[in-house]
N, C-alpha and C. Protein backbone atom coordinates (compact mmCIF):
# COMPACT_ATOMS: atom_id res chain seq x y z
N MET A 1 91.86 77.11 136.05
CA MET A 1 92.24 77.39 134.69
C MET A 1 93.76 77.30 134.60
N THR A 2 94.29 76.63 133.57
CA THR A 2 95.72 76.54 133.38
C THR A 2 96.22 77.74 132.59
N GLU A 3 97.48 78.10 132.83
CA GLU A 3 98.08 79.20 132.08
C GLU A 3 98.54 78.71 130.71
N ARG A 4 98.18 79.40 129.68
CA ARG A 4 98.60 79.08 128.33
C ARG A 4 99.31 80.29 127.76
N GLY A 5 100.34 80.05 126.99
CA GLY A 5 101.03 81.14 126.32
C GLY A 5 100.28 81.55 125.08
N PRO A 6 100.72 82.62 124.45
CA PRO A 6 100.09 83.07 123.20
C PRO A 6 100.18 82.00 122.11
N VAL A 7 99.16 81.98 121.26
CA VAL A 7 99.10 81.04 120.14
C VAL A 7 98.78 81.85 118.88
N ASP A 8 99.55 81.62 117.82
CA ASP A 8 99.29 82.32 116.56
C ASP A 8 98.12 81.66 115.85
N LEU A 9 97.02 82.37 115.74
CA LEU A 9 95.87 81.90 114.97
C LEU A 9 96.16 82.01 113.49
N VAL A 10 96.76 83.13 113.08
CA VAL A 10 97.11 83.37 111.68
C VAL A 10 98.58 83.76 111.66
N ARG A 11 99.34 83.11 110.81
CA ARG A 11 100.74 83.50 110.58
C ARG A 11 101.01 83.37 109.09
N LEU A 12 101.05 84.51 108.43
CA LEU A 12 101.33 84.58 107.00
C LEU A 12 102.66 85.33 106.89
N ALA A 13 103.73 84.61 106.59
CA ALA A 13 105.06 85.22 106.61
C ALA A 13 105.96 84.59 105.56
N ASP A 14 106.81 85.43 104.97
CA ASP A 14 107.74 84.92 103.96
C ASP A 14 109.17 85.37 104.17
N GLY A 15 109.51 85.92 105.31
CA GLY A 15 110.85 86.41 105.56
C GLY A 15 111.01 87.89 105.29
N GLU A 16 110.17 88.45 104.44
CA GLU A 16 110.19 89.89 104.18
C GLU A 16 108.94 90.57 104.73
N ASN A 17 107.78 89.97 104.47
CA ASN A 17 106.50 90.53 104.91
C ASN A 17 105.78 89.52 105.78
N SER A 18 105.00 90.03 106.72
CA SER A 18 104.24 89.11 107.57
C SER A 18 102.99 89.78 108.13
N VAL A 19 102.00 88.94 108.37
CA VAL A 19 100.78 89.32 109.08
C VAL A 19 100.52 88.21 110.09
N VAL A 20 100.41 88.60 111.36
CA VAL A 20 100.20 87.62 112.42
C VAL A 20 99.02 88.07 113.28
N VAL A 21 98.11 87.14 113.54
CA VAL A 21 97.03 87.35 114.51
C VAL A 21 97.33 86.39 115.65
N ARG A 22 97.76 86.95 116.78
CA ARG A 22 98.22 86.16 117.93
C ARG A 22 97.19 86.22 119.05
N VAL A 23 96.72 85.06 119.47
CA VAL A 23 95.76 84.98 120.57
C VAL A 23 96.52 85.01 121.88
N ALA A 24 96.22 86.01 122.71
CA ALA A 24 96.87 86.14 124.01
C ALA A 24 96.17 85.28 125.06
N GLY A 25 94.87 85.10 124.91
CA GLY A 25 94.10 84.31 125.86
C GLY A 25 92.70 84.86 125.99
N PRO A 26 91.95 84.31 126.94
CA PRO A 26 90.58 84.79 127.15
C PRO A 26 90.55 86.27 127.52
N THR A 27 89.53 86.96 127.05
CA THR A 27 89.36 88.37 127.39
C THR A 27 89.24 88.50 128.89
N THR A 28 90.05 89.38 129.45
CA THR A 28 90.04 89.57 130.90
C THR A 28 88.85 90.41 131.31
N GLY A 29 88.36 90.16 132.50
CA GLY A 29 87.25 90.93 133.03
C GLY A 29 85.89 90.46 132.58
N VAL A 30 85.83 89.35 131.83
CA VAL A 30 84.55 88.82 131.37
C VAL A 30 84.20 87.62 132.25
N LEU A 31 83.17 87.76 133.05
CA LEU A 31 82.74 86.67 133.93
C LEU A 31 81.27 86.37 133.71
N PRO A 32 80.85 85.15 133.51
CA PRO A 32 81.72 84.02 133.24
C PRO A 32 82.31 84.13 131.83
N TRP A 33 83.41 83.43 131.61
CA TRP A 33 84.08 83.51 130.30
C TRP A 33 83.13 83.04 129.22
N ASP A 34 82.99 83.85 128.18
CA ASP A 34 82.01 83.56 127.13
C ASP A 34 82.65 83.14 125.81
N GLY A 35 83.94 82.81 125.85
CA GLY A 35 84.62 82.38 124.64
C GLY A 35 85.30 83.50 123.89
N CYS A 36 85.25 84.72 124.41
CA CYS A 36 85.88 85.87 123.77
C CYS A 36 87.39 85.84 124.04
N LEU A 37 88.19 86.04 122.98
CA LEU A 37 89.64 85.97 123.09
C LEU A 37 90.29 87.30 122.74
N ASP A 38 91.31 87.67 123.53
CA ASP A 38 92.11 88.86 123.23
C ASP A 38 93.18 88.49 122.21
N VAL A 39 93.33 89.32 121.19
CA VAL A 39 94.35 89.07 120.16
C VAL A 39 95.12 90.35 119.86
N ASP A 40 96.32 90.14 119.35
CA ASP A 40 97.14 91.21 118.81
C ASP A 40 97.28 90.93 117.32
N ILE A 41 97.29 91.99 116.53
CA ILE A 41 97.53 91.86 115.09
C ILE A 41 98.82 92.62 114.79
N VAL A 42 99.77 91.92 114.17
CA VAL A 42 101.06 92.52 113.84
C VAL A 42 101.29 92.38 112.34
N VAL A 43 101.57 93.51 111.69
CA VAL A 43 101.91 93.53 110.27
C VAL A 43 103.32 94.10 110.18
N ALA A 44 104.18 93.40 109.42
CA ALA A 44 105.55 93.87 109.30
C ALA A 44 106.06 93.71 107.88
N SER A 45 106.79 94.71 107.43
CA SER A 45 107.50 94.67 106.15
C SER A 45 108.71 95.57 106.31
N GLU A 46 109.55 95.61 105.28
CA GLU A 46 110.69 96.52 105.33
C GLU A 46 110.21 97.98 105.33
N PHE A 47 109.04 98.23 104.79
CA PHE A 47 108.53 99.59 104.63
C PHE A 47 107.68 100.05 105.82
N ALA A 48 106.83 99.17 106.32
CA ALA A 48 105.89 99.57 107.37
C ALA A 48 105.76 98.48 108.42
N LYS A 49 105.51 98.93 109.65
CA LYS A 49 105.24 97.99 110.74
C LYS A 49 104.04 98.52 111.50
N GLY A 50 103.14 97.62 111.87
CA GLY A 50 101.97 98.02 112.63
C GLY A 50 101.62 96.97 113.67
N HIS A 51 101.09 97.41 114.79
CA HIS A 51 100.72 96.51 115.87
C HIS A 51 99.42 97.00 116.48
N LEU A 52 98.40 96.17 116.41
CA LEU A 52 97.10 96.52 116.98
C LEU A 52 96.83 95.63 118.18
N THR A 53 96.45 96.25 119.27
CA THR A 53 96.08 95.52 120.48
C THR A 53 94.62 95.84 120.78
N GLU A 54 94.12 95.29 121.84
CA GLU A 54 92.74 95.51 122.25
C GLU A 54 91.76 95.06 121.18
N VAL A 55 92.10 93.96 120.52
CA VAL A 55 91.21 93.33 119.55
C VAL A 55 90.66 92.08 120.21
N SER A 56 89.37 91.85 120.07
CA SER A 56 88.74 90.68 120.68
C SER A 56 88.03 89.85 119.62
N LEU A 57 88.23 88.55 119.70
CA LEU A 57 87.53 87.62 118.80
C LEU A 57 86.44 86.90 119.56
N LEU A 58 85.30 86.81 118.94
CA LEU A 58 84.18 86.02 119.46
C LEU A 58 84.27 84.63 118.86
N PRO A 59 83.61 83.64 119.45
CA PRO A 59 83.62 82.31 118.86
C PRO A 59 83.18 82.30 117.39
N GLU A 60 82.23 83.15 117.03
CA GLU A 60 81.79 83.19 115.64
C GLU A 60 82.86 83.74 114.70
N ASP A 61 83.80 84.55 115.23
CA ASP A 61 84.92 85.02 114.41
C ASP A 61 85.81 83.84 114.01
N LEU A 62 85.98 82.90 114.92
CA LEU A 62 86.76 81.70 114.58
C LEU A 62 86.03 80.87 113.53
N ASP A 63 84.70 80.78 113.65
CA ASP A 63 83.92 80.08 112.62
C ASP A 63 84.05 80.78 111.27
N ASP A 64 84.02 82.11 111.29
CA ASP A 64 84.18 82.88 110.05
C ASP A 64 85.56 82.66 109.43
N TRP A 65 86.59 82.53 110.27
CA TRP A 65 87.94 82.28 109.76
C TRP A 65 88.00 80.89 109.11
N ALA A 66 87.33 79.92 109.71
CA ALA A 66 87.28 78.57 109.11
C ALA A 66 86.63 78.63 107.73
N GLU A 67 85.55 79.38 107.61
CA GLU A 67 84.88 79.53 106.31
C GLU A 67 85.78 80.28 105.32
N ALA A 68 86.49 81.28 105.79
CA ALA A 68 87.40 82.03 104.92
C ALA A 68 88.50 81.11 104.39
N LEU A 69 89.00 80.23 105.22
CA LEU A 69 90.05 79.30 104.78
C LEU A 69 89.54 78.37 103.68
N GLU A 70 88.27 77.98 103.75
CA GLU A 70 87.70 77.14 102.68
C GLU A 70 87.69 77.89 101.36
N LEU A 71 87.35 79.17 101.39
CA LEU A 71 87.36 79.98 100.17
C LEU A 71 88.78 80.18 99.65
N LEU A 72 89.71 80.45 100.55
CA LEU A 72 91.10 80.64 100.15
C LEU A 72 91.69 79.37 99.54
N ALA A 73 91.24 78.22 100.02
CA ALA A 73 91.74 76.93 99.51
C ALA A 73 91.42 76.75 98.03
N VAL A 74 90.34 77.39 97.56
CA VAL A 74 89.97 77.28 96.15
C VAL A 74 90.29 78.57 95.38
N GLY A 75 91.17 79.41 95.97
CA GLY A 75 91.65 80.58 95.26
C GLY A 75 90.75 81.80 95.28
N ARG A 76 89.78 81.82 96.19
CA ARG A 76 88.86 82.97 96.26
C ARG A 76 89.35 84.00 97.28
N PRO A 77 89.11 85.28 97.04
CA PRO A 77 89.48 86.30 98.03
C PRO A 77 88.50 86.30 99.20
N VAL A 78 88.96 86.79 100.35
CA VAL A 78 88.10 86.83 101.53
C VAL A 78 88.25 88.16 102.27
N ARG A 79 87.21 88.48 103.03
CA ARG A 79 87.22 89.58 103.99
C ARG A 79 86.84 88.96 105.32
N TRP A 80 87.70 89.15 106.31
CA TRP A 80 87.46 88.57 107.63
C TRP A 80 87.43 89.68 108.67
N MET A 81 86.56 89.56 109.63
CA MET A 81 86.34 90.56 110.68
C MET A 81 85.90 91.89 110.06
N ASP A 82 84.99 91.83 109.13
CA ASP A 82 84.55 93.03 108.41
C ASP A 82 83.25 93.60 108.96
N ASP A 83 83.02 93.40 110.27
CA ASP A 83 81.79 93.89 110.88
C ASP A 83 81.93 95.26 111.53
N GLY A 84 83.12 95.90 111.43
CA GLY A 84 83.32 97.22 112.01
C GLY A 84 83.72 97.19 113.47
N ARG A 85 83.67 96.02 114.09
CA ARG A 85 84.03 95.88 115.51
C ARG A 85 85.53 95.75 115.68
N ASN A 86 86.20 95.15 114.73
CA ASN A 86 87.63 94.88 114.75
C ASN A 86 88.26 95.38 113.46
N PRO A 87 89.58 95.39 113.41
CA PRO A 87 90.22 95.65 112.12
C PRO A 87 89.83 94.58 111.11
N GLU A 88 89.61 94.99 109.90
CA GLU A 88 89.24 94.06 108.83
C GLU A 88 90.51 93.52 108.18
N ILE A 89 90.50 92.23 107.86
CA ILE A 89 91.61 91.62 107.14
C ILE A 89 91.08 91.08 105.83
N ARG A 90 91.68 91.55 104.73
CA ARG A 90 91.33 91.07 103.39
C ARG A 90 92.51 90.29 102.85
N ILE A 91 92.23 89.13 102.29
CA ILE A 91 93.28 88.31 101.68
C ILE A 91 92.86 88.00 100.26
N THR A 92 93.73 88.33 99.32
CA THR A 92 93.45 88.11 97.91
C THR A 92 94.57 87.28 97.30
N PRO A 93 94.26 86.07 96.82
CA PRO A 93 95.28 85.28 96.12
C PRO A 93 95.73 86.02 94.87
N LYS A 94 97.05 86.05 94.65
CA LYS A 94 97.61 86.75 93.50
C LYS A 94 98.27 85.81 92.51
N GLY A 95 98.24 84.51 92.76
CA GLY A 95 98.80 83.55 91.82
C GLY A 95 100.25 83.22 92.10
N PRO A 96 100.84 82.45 91.20
CA PRO A 96 102.22 82.01 91.39
C PRO A 96 103.21 83.18 91.35
N TYR A 97 104.26 83.05 92.12
CA TYR A 97 105.30 84.05 92.20
C TYR A 97 106.63 83.30 92.22
N ILE A 98 107.56 83.67 91.38
CA ILE A 98 108.85 82.98 91.33
C ILE A 98 109.86 83.78 92.14
N SER A 99 110.46 83.12 93.11
CA SER A 99 111.46 83.73 93.97
C SER A 99 112.65 82.79 94.09
N ARG A 100 113.79 83.24 93.59
CA ARG A 100 115.02 82.44 93.64
C ARG A 100 114.82 81.06 93.04
N GLY A 101 114.10 81.01 91.93
CA GLY A 101 113.88 79.76 91.23
C GLY A 101 112.78 78.89 91.80
N GLU A 102 112.17 79.30 92.89
CA GLU A 102 111.10 78.53 93.53
C GLU A 102 109.76 79.19 93.22
N VAL A 103 108.77 78.37 92.87
CA VAL A 103 107.43 78.89 92.59
C VAL A 103 106.63 78.85 93.89
N LEU A 104 106.18 80.01 94.30
CA LEU A 104 105.40 80.15 95.53
C LEU A 104 104.07 80.82 95.21
N ASN A 105 103.10 80.66 96.09
CA ASN A 105 101.83 81.37 95.95
C ASN A 105 102.00 82.76 96.55
N ALA A 106 101.46 83.75 95.89
CA ALA A 106 101.50 85.10 96.43
C ALA A 106 100.08 85.49 96.82
N ILE A 107 99.98 86.10 97.99
CA ILE A 107 98.70 86.64 98.44
C ILE A 107 98.92 88.09 98.84
N GLU A 108 97.89 88.89 98.64
CA GLU A 108 97.90 90.27 99.11
C GLU A 108 97.06 90.31 100.37
N VAL A 109 97.61 90.87 101.43
CA VAL A 109 96.89 90.98 102.70
C VAL A 109 96.76 92.45 103.05
N VAL A 110 95.53 92.88 103.26
CA VAL A 110 95.26 94.26 103.67
C VAL A 110 94.62 94.21 105.05
N VAL A 111 95.21 94.94 105.98
CA VAL A 111 94.64 95.09 107.32
C VAL A 111 94.18 96.53 107.43
N ARG A 112 92.87 96.69 107.65
CA ARG A 112 92.26 98.04 107.75
C ARG A 112 91.69 98.22 109.14
N ASP A 113 92.19 99.22 109.84
CA ASP A 113 91.68 99.53 111.17
C ASP A 113 90.69 100.68 111.07
N THR A 114 89.48 100.35 110.66
CA THR A 114 88.45 101.38 110.51
C THR A 114 87.84 101.77 111.85
N ALA A 115 88.05 100.96 112.89
CA ALA A 115 87.43 101.21 114.19
C ALA A 115 88.17 102.24 115.03
N VAL A 116 89.52 102.29 114.93
CA VAL A 116 90.27 103.16 115.83
C VAL A 116 91.19 104.12 115.08
N SER A 117 92.23 103.60 114.42
CA SER A 117 93.26 104.48 113.85
C SER A 117 92.95 104.97 112.44
N LEU A 118 91.98 104.37 111.77
CA LEU A 118 91.63 104.71 110.40
C LEU A 118 92.82 104.54 109.45
N THR A 119 93.63 103.53 109.72
CA THR A 119 94.84 103.26 108.95
C THR A 119 94.72 101.89 108.30
N SER A 120 95.39 101.73 107.15
CA SER A 120 95.45 100.41 106.53
C SER A 120 96.88 100.14 106.06
N VAL A 121 97.22 98.86 106.03
CA VAL A 121 98.52 98.42 105.55
C VAL A 121 98.28 97.27 104.60
N CYS A 122 99.02 97.26 103.48
CA CYS A 122 98.90 96.20 102.48
C CYS A 122 100.28 95.59 102.27
N VAL A 123 100.35 94.27 102.36
CA VAL A 123 101.61 93.57 102.08
C VAL A 123 101.32 92.38 101.17
N VAL A 124 102.31 92.02 100.36
CA VAL A 124 102.23 90.81 99.55
C VAL A 124 103.13 89.79 100.23
N VAL A 125 102.56 88.60 100.46
CA VAL A 125 103.29 87.54 101.14
C VAL A 125 103.36 86.34 100.20
N ARG A 126 104.54 85.76 100.08
CA ARG A 126 104.74 84.58 99.25
C ARG A 126 104.75 83.36 100.16
N LEU A 127 103.91 82.37 99.84
CA LEU A 127 103.71 81.22 100.72
C LEU A 127 103.79 79.90 99.95
N PRO A 128 104.16 78.81 100.62
CA PRO A 128 104.18 77.51 99.96
C PRO A 128 102.77 77.00 99.70
N ASP A 129 102.66 75.94 98.90
CA ASP A 129 101.35 75.39 98.51
C ASP A 129 100.46 75.01 99.69
N ASP A 130 101.05 74.56 100.78
CA ASP A 130 100.25 74.05 101.91
C ASP A 130 99.86 75.12 102.92
N TRP A 131 99.95 76.39 102.54
CA TRP A 131 99.74 77.46 103.52
C TRP A 131 98.34 77.46 104.13
N VAL A 132 97.32 77.10 103.36
CA VAL A 132 95.96 77.08 103.92
C VAL A 132 95.85 75.95 104.95
N ASP A 133 96.44 74.80 104.66
CA ASP A 133 96.41 73.69 105.62
C ASP A 133 97.12 74.07 106.92
N VAL A 134 98.21 74.81 106.81
CA VAL A 134 98.93 75.26 108.00
C VAL A 134 98.03 76.18 108.83
N GLN A 135 97.28 77.06 108.17
CA GLN A 135 96.38 77.96 108.90
C GLN A 135 95.23 77.18 109.55
N ARG A 136 94.77 76.12 108.90
CA ARG A 136 93.74 75.26 109.52
C ARG A 136 94.27 74.63 110.81
N LEU A 137 95.52 74.18 110.78
CA LEU A 137 96.13 73.60 111.98
C LEU A 137 96.23 74.64 113.09
N ARG A 138 96.57 75.86 112.75
CA ARG A 138 96.65 76.93 113.75
C ARG A 138 95.28 77.19 114.38
N LEU A 139 94.24 77.19 113.56
CA LEU A 139 92.88 77.37 114.07
C LEU A 139 92.52 76.23 115.03
N ALA A 140 92.87 75.01 114.67
CA ALA A 140 92.60 73.86 115.54
C ALA A 140 93.35 73.99 116.87
N GLN A 141 94.57 74.51 116.83
CA GLN A 141 95.34 74.70 118.07
C GLN A 141 94.67 75.72 118.98
N VAL A 142 94.17 76.80 118.40
CA VAL A 142 93.49 77.81 119.21
C VAL A 142 92.22 77.22 119.82
N ARG A 143 91.46 76.51 119.02
CA ARG A 143 90.22 75.92 119.55
C ARG A 143 90.50 74.87 120.62
N ALA A 144 91.61 74.14 120.49
CA ALA A 144 91.97 73.15 121.51
C ALA A 144 92.44 73.83 122.80
N ALA A 145 93.16 74.94 122.65
CA ALA A 145 93.66 75.65 123.82
C ALA A 145 92.56 76.36 124.59
N TRP A 146 91.58 76.89 123.86
CA TRP A 146 90.49 77.63 124.49
C TRP A 146 89.16 77.20 123.91
N PRO A 147 88.67 76.02 124.31
CA PRO A 147 87.36 75.60 123.80
C PRO A 147 86.30 76.64 124.18
N SER A 148 85.43 76.96 123.26
CA SER A 148 84.42 77.98 123.47
C SER A 148 83.63 77.74 124.75
N GLY A 149 83.58 78.77 125.59
CA GLY A 149 82.80 78.69 126.81
C GLY A 149 83.54 78.09 127.99
N GLN A 150 84.81 77.71 127.79
CA GLN A 150 85.59 77.15 128.90
C GLN A 150 86.86 77.98 129.06
N GLY A 151 87.16 78.45 130.25
CA GLY A 151 88.33 79.28 130.48
C GLY A 151 89.60 78.53 130.59
C-alpha cells in the first residue's frame, strides 16, 4: 500500500467561514480493508471553531454525498450522514449574496454531532457558481486515492 496524504472530500470556504471534511486514509485496524475511511470534520468562523475526529465514512457514505451534490446542483437542501453514526451535515442553499460588488451563492451549513458531543455549529458560506462541480472533483479525488475495497 502506498502512503497518501490527507485529501479534502468537502471544502466549503469563503475566507471567513469554512466547513472541511478531510479524509485521513483507510480506517486503521480493519483487516481486510473494507473501504472505510477515517475523516476529520473542521468548522471554523470568527465566532466558533470545532474539530471532530474519530469519524468514519463507509463507501455508501461517499455514494450518499454524490447524490447530495446532485440535489445541491439544482438548489435543493440536503442532509448527509444523518444515520446517527456520524455527525450530520445539513446544507441549505440561501440564494445570491452580494459581497464587495460580487454576486456569490450563499449556503447555510449545519454540523450536528448528535453521536458524541451533542453540539451543533451553523455557518453561512459564500461560494462561486461552480462550487458543486468543485465538490464533485474532490469526491473523484478521494475515490481515486482509495478505491473501495483496496487499501
